Coordinates of C-alpha atoms in Angstrom, one line a residue:
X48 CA 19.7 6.2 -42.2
X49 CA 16.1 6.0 -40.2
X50 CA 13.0 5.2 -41.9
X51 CA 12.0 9.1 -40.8
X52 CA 15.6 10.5 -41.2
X53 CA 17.4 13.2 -43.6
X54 CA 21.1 13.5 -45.2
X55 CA 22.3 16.8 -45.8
X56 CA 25.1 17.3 -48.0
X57 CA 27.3 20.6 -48.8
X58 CA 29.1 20.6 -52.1
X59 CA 30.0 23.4 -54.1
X60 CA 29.4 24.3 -57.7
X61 CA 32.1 21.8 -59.3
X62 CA 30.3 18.5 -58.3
X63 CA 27.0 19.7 -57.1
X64 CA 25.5 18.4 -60.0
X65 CA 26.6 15.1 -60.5
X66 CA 25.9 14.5 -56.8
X67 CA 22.4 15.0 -57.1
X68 CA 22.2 12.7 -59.7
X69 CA 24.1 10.0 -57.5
X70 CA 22.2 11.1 -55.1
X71 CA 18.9 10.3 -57.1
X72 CA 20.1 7.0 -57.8
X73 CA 20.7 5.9 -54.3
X74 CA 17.8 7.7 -52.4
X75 CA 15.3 7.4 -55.4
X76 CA 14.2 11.0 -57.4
X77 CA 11.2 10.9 -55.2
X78 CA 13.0 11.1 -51.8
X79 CA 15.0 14.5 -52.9
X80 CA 13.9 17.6 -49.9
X81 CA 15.4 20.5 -51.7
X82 CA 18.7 22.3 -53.2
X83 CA 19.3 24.7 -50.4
X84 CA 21.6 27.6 -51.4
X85 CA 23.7 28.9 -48.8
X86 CA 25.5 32.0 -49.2
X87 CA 29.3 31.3 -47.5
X88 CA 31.2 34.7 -48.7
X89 CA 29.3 38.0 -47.1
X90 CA 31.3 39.8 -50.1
X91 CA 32.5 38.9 -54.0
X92 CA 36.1 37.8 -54.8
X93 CA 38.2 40.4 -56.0
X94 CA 40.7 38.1 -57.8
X95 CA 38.3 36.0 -59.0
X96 CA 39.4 35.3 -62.7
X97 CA 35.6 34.6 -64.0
X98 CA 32.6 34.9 -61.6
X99 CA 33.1 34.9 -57.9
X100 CA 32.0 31.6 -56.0
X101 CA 30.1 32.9 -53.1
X102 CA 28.1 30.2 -52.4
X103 CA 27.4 26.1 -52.0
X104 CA 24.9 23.7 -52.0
X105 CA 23.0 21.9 -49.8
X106 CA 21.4 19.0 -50.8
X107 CA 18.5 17.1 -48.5
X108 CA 17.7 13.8 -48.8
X109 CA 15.3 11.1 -46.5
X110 CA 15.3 7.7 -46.5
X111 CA 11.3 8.3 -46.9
X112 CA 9.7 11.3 -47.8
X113 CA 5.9 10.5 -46.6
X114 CA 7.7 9.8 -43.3
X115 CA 10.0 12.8 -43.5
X116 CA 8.9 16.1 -42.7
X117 CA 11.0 19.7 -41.7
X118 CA 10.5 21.3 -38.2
X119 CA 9.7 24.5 -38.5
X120 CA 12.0 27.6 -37.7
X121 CA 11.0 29.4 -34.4
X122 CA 10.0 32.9 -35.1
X123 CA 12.8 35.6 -34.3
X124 CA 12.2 39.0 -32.9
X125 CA 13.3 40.5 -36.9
X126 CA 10.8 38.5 -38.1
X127 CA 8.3 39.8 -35.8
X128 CA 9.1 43.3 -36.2
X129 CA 8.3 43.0 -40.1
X130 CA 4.6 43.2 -39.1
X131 CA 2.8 47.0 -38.5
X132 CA -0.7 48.0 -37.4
X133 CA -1.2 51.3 -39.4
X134 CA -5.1 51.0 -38.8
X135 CA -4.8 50.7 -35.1
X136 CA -6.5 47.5 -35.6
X137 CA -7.0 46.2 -31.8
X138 CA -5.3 42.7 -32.7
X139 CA -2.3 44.3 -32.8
X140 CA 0.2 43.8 -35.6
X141 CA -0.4 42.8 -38.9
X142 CA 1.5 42.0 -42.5
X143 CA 0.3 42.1 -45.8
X144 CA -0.1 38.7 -47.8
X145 CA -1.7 38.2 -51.5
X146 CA -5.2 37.9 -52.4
X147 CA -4.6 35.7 -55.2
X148 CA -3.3 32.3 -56.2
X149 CA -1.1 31.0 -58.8
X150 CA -4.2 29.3 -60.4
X151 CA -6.3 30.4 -63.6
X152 CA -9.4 31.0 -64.3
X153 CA -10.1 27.8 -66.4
X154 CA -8.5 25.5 -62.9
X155 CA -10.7 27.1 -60.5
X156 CA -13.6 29.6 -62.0
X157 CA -14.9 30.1 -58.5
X158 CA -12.2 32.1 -57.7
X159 CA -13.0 34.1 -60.8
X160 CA -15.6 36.2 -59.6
X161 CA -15.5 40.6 -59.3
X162 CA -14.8 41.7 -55.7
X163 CA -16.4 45.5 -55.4
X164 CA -13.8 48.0 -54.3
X165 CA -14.9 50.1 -51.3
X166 CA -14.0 53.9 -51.9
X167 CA -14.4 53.9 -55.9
X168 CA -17.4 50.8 -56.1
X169 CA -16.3 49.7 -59.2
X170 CA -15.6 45.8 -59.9
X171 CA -12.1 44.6 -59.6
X172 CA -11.7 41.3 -61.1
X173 CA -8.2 39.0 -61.2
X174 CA -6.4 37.9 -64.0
X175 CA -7.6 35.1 -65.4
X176 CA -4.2 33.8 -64.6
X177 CA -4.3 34.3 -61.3
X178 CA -7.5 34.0 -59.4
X179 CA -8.5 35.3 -56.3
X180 CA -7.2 33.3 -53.5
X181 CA -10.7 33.0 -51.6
X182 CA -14.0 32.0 -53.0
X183 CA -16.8 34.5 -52.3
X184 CA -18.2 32.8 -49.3
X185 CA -14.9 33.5 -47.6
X186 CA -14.1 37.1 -48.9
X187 CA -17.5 38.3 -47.7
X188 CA -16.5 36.8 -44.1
X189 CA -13.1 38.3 -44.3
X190 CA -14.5 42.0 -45.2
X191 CA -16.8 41.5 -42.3
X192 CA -13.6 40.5 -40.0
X193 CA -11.4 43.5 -41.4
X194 CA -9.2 41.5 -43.0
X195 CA -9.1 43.3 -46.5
X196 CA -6.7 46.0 -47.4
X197 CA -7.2 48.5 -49.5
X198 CA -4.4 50.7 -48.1
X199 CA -4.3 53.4 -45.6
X200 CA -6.4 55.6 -47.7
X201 CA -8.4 52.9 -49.4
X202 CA -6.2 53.8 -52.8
X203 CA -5.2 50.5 -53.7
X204 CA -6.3 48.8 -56.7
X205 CA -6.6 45.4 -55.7
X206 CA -7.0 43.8 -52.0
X207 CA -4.4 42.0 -49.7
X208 CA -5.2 40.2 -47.0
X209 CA -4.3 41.4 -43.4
X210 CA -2.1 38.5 -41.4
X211 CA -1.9 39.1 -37.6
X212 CA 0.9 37.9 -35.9
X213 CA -1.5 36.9 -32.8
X214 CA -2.4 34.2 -35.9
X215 CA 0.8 32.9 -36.8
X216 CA 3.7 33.8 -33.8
X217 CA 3.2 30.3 -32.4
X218 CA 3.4 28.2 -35.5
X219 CA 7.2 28.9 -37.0
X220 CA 8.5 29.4 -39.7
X221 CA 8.8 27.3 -43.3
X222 CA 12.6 27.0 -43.7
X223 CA 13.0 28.3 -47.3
X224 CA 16.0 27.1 -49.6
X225 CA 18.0 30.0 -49.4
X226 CA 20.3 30.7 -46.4
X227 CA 22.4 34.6 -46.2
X228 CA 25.1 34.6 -44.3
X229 CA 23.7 37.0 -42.0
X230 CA 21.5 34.2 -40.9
X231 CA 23.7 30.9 -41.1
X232 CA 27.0 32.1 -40.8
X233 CA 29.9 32.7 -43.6
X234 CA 33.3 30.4 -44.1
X235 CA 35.0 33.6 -42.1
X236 CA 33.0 32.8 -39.0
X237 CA 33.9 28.7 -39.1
X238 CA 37.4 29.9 -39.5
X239 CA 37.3 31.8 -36.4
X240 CA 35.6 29.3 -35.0
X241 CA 38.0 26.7 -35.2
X242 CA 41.0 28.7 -34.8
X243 CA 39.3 29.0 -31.1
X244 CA 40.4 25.6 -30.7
X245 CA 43.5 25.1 -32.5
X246 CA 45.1 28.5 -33.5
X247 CA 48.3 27.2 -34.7
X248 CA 46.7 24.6 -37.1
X249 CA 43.8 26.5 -38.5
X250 CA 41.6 24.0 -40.5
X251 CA 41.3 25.0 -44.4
X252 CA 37.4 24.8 -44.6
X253 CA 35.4 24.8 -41.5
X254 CA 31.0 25.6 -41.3
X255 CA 30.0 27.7 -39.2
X256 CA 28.0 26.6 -36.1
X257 CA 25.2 28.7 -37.0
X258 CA 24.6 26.6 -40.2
X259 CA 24.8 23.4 -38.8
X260 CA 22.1 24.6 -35.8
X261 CA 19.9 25.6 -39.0
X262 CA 20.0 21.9 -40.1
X263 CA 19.8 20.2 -36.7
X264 CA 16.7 22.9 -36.3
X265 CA 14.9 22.1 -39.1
X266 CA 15.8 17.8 -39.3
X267 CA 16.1 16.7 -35.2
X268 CA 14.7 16.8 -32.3
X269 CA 16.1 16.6 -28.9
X270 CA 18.3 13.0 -28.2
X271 CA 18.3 13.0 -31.9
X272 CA 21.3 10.3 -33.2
X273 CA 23.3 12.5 -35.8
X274 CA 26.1 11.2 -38.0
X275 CA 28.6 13.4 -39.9
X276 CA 31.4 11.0 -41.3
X277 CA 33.5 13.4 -42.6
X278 CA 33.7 15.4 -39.4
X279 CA 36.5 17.8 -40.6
X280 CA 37.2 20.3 -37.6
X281 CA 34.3 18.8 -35.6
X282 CA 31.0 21.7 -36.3
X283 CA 29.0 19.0 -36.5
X284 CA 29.5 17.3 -33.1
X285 CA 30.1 20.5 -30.8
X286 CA 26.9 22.1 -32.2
X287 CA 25.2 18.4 -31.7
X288 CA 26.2 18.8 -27.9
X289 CA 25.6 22.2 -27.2
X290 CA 22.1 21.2 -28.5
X291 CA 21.7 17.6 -26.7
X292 CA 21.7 15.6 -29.4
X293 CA 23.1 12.4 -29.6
X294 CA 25.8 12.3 -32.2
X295 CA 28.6 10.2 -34.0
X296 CA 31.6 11.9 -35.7
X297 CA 33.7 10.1 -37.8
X298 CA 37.3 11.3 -39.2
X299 CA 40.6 9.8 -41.0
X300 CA 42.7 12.5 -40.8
X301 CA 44.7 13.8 -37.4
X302 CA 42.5 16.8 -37.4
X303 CA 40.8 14.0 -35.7
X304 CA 42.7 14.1 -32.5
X305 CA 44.6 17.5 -33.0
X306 CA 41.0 19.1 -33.7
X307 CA 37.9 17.5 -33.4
X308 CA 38.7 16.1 -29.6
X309 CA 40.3 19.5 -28.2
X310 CA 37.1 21.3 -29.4
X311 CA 34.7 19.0 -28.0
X312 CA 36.6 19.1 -24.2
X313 CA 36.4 22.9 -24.8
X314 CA 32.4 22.7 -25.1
X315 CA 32.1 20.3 -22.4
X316 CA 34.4 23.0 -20.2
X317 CA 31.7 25.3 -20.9
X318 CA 33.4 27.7 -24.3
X319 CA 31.2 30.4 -25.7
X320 CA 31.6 30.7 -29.2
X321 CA 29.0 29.8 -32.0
X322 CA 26.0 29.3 -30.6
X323 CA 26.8 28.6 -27.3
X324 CA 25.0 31.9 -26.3
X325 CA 21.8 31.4 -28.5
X326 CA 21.1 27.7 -27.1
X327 CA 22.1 29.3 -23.6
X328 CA 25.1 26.4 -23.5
X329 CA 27.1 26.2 -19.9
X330 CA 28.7 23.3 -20.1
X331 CA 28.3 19.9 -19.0
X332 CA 28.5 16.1 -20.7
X333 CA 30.7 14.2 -22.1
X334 CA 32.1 11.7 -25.5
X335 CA 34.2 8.6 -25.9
X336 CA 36.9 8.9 -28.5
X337 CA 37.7 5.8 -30.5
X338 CA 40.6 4.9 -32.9
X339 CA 39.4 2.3 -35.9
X340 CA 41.6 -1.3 -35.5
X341 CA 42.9 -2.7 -38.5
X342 CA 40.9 -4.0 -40.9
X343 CA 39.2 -7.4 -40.2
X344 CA 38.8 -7.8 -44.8
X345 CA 40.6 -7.1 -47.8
X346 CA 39.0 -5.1 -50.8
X347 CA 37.1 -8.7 -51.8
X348 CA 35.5 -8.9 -48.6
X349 CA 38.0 -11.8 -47.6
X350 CA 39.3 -12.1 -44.0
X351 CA 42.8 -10.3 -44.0
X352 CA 45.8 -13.2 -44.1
X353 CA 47.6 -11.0 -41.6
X354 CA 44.4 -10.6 -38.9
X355 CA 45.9 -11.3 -35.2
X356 CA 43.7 -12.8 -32.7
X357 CA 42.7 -9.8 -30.8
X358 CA 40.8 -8.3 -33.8
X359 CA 39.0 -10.7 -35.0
X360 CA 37.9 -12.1 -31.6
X361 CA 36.3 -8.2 -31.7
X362 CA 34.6 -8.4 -35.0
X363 CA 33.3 -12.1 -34.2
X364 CA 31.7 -11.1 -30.4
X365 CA 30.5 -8.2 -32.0
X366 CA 28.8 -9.9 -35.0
X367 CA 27.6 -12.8 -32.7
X368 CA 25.9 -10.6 -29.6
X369 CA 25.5 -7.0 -31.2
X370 CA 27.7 -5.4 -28.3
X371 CA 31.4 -4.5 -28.6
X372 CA 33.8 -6.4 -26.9
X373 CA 35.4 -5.9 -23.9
X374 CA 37.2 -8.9 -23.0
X375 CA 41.5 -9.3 -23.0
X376 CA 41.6 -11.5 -25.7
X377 CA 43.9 -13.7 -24.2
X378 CA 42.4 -17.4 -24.1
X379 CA 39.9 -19.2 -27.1
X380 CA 37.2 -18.1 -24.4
X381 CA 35.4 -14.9 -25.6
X382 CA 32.7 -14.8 -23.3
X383 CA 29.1 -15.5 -22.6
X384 CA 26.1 -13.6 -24.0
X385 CA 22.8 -14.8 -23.3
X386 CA 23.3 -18.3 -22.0
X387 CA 26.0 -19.3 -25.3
X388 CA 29.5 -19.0 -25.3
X389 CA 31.6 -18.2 -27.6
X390 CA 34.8 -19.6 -28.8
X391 CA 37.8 -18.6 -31.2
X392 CA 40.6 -21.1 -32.3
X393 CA 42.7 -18.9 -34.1
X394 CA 46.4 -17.9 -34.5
X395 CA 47.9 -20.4 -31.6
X396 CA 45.9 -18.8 -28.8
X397 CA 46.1 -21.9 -27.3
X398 CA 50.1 -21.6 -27.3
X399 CA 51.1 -24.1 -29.7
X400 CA 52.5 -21.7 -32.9
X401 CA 52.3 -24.3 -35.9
X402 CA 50.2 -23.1 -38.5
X403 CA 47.2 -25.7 -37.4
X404 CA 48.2 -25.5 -34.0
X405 CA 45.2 -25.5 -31.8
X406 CA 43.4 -23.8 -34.6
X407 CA 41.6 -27.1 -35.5
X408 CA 38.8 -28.7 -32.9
X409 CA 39.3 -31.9 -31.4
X410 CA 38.2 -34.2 -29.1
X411 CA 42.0 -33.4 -27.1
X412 CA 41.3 -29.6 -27.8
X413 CA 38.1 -29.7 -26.5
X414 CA 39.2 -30.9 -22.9
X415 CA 41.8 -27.9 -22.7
X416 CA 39.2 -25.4 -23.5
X417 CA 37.8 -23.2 -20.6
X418 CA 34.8 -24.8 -19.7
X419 CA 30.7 -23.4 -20.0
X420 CA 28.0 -24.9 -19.1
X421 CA 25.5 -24.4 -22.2
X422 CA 25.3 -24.1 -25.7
X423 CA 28.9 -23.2 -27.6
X424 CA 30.0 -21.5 -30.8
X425 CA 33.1 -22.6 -31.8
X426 CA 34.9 -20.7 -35.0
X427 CA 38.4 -22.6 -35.7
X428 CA 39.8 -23.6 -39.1
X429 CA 38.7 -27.0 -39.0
X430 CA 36.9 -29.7 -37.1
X431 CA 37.7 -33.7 -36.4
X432 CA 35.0 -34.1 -34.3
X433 CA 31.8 -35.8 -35.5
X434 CA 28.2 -34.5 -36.2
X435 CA 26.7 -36.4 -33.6
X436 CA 30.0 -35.7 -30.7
X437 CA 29.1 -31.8 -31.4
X438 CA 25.4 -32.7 -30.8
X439 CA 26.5 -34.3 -27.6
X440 CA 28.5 -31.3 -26.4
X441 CA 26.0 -28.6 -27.8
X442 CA 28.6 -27.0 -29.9
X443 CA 28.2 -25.2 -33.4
X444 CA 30.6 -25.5 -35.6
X445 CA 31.9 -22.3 -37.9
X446 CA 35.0 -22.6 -40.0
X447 CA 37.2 -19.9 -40.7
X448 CA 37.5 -18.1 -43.3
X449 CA 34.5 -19.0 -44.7
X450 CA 31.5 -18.4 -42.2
X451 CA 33.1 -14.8 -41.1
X452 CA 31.0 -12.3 -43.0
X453 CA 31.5 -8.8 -43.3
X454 CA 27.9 -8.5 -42.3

């Protein structure tokens, strides 16, 4: 995870709890965002034998929270239309907000002051537990700026302050920690979804595109890198494309292929379902599909007994020069990466099939190996050559097993 990145995690009401504390533990109590509440059912289960389970969690994590911080939500026209202009008020539209604080009177008594109502003239003070929200400087400024109100007949008994839209239109919108379904989409709607895709294999419990383009909304930004490793019917990465993110999906099952590829092809084709419409998607890129080898270590981090050449002459180029590789693995010769080249005497490559055959450096094995002209890593299961003789030839020496890492 980036220094300035965010996990999200759904769960559901069964393990919610103890994931948070796991979650704690890994990411540190200080790095937790918020419990986000997201409504999946639009209506209560009938047959549900105690209460019905209409919703799931949504836990956000960073890596580090003073680097970590949400995007906020572009305004939508529902939104706007929640603000009125009852007084005419030539700025144009306007909502209510509080004139007071959650403070008391003993944590700030200069918001603990008498503000003289307009029609009646009487004082009206706050309670003590929660002040007014403006000192008196700033109250006497926004009576001057009509910004007070008493409502439309001056018959309230305390103020509110007048927010214009013209204020706030072009800042967004805090994302809050509880998502309806009307906003974000309900299990239905991923069902439908995914059924799009593959209607005679429907998968059991897909998200709905509209609640992944919530998160990627509020935690990345354009050419973002998102990671989903349980990728399930593939939300994650066709919402990631339709909104040009970079992205990585990661799956075990054969949903993988019989899923998660077919979906993707469909978005690149142009489909428009889930938000394809809302991001104005039309089609266009592209993804590589990739099937994990087998594994390179056992469960105690020991090279596998059974590892063929071909695999681990990919783990050790990769290790070695950071790229993957792309060579045939057909000769002790992996390749050249910056000036050194890279050699792998391992499981009779060299054509010889004894156990030891060829898999131990000599001065004769040496001679038969392709040539390069610079220094040389050599990994082979032993070496008969001396100290100074590898000096000589500008060869380093790594024995197998024991100087393959995992890492």
């Amino acid at each position: 995870l980036a220094e300035d990145g965010s996990i999200w995690v759904t769960i559901d009401d069964n393990e919610g709890h103890y994931l948070k504390v796991v979650m704690d533990e890994v990411f540190g109590r200080k790095n937790f965002v918020a419990n986000v509440v997201w409504q999946k059912k639009y209506s209560p289960q009938a047959d549900s034998k105690w209460l019905s389970d209409n919703h799931d969690h949504i836990l956000c994590f960073t890596k580090s929270k003073n680097l970590w911080f949400p995007i906020p939500l572009v305004r939508t026209q529902e939104m706007n239309n929640r603000f009125k202009n009852p007084d005419n008020d030539l700025r144009g539209s306007w909502k209510t907000g509080d004139y007071t604080c959650n403070k008391n009177a003993d944590e700030r008594p200069n918001l603990y002051y008498p503000i003289i109502h307009p029609k009646t003239g009487k004082e009206i003070w706050p309670k003590r537990t929660a002040v007014w929200r403006y000192n008196p400087e700033t109250h006497e400024k926004n009576v001057r700026a009509n910004r007070v109100w008493w409502g439309k007949n001056q018959t309230n008994s305390v103020p509110a302050y007048k927010r214009f839209l013209s204020d706030i239109e072009d800042d967004g919108v805090v994302p809050s920690t509880i998502w309806l379904w009307n906003e974000v989409g309900h299990t239905q709607d991923g069902k439908k979804e995914s059924q799009v895709f593959n209607p005679h294999e429907p998968f059991s419990t897909p998200k709905p595109e509209r609640l992944l383009l919530r998160v990627l909304e509020i935690a990345t930004k354009e050419n973002d890198l998102v990671l989903d490793s349980f990728l399930g019917s593939g939300t994650t990465a066709a919402v990631a494309h339709k909104m040009n993110r970079r992205y990585i999906g990661i799956e075990m099952g054969d949903h993988a292929a019989t899923h998660c590829a077919p979906r993707l092809q469909k978005v690149i084709a142009g489909e428009q379902g889930g938000i394809s419409q809302a991001v104005g998607w039309q089609g266009g890129g592209g993804f590589r599909f990739y099937r994990l080898g087998v594994p390179v270590f056992d469960e105690t981090g020991h090279v596998s007994p059974g590892i063929r050449f071909a695999p681990l002459a990919a783990h050790l180029w990769f290790v070695q020069t950071g790229i993957p590789f792309s060579g045939r693995a057909d000769s002790p010769f992996l390749g050249s990466h910056e000036g050194v080249g890279y050699y792998l005497l391992y499981n009779g490559i060299l054509g010889d099939k004894r156990p030891n055959g060829g898999n131990v450096l000599t001065s004769k094995i040496l001679a038969t190996l392709p040539p390069h002209d610079g220094e040389k890593v050599i990994f082979g299961e032993g070496c008969r050559m001396s100290a100074e003789r590898l000096q000589q030839e500008r060869i380093v020496f790594r024995q197998i097993p024991y100087e393959i890492k995992a890492r």
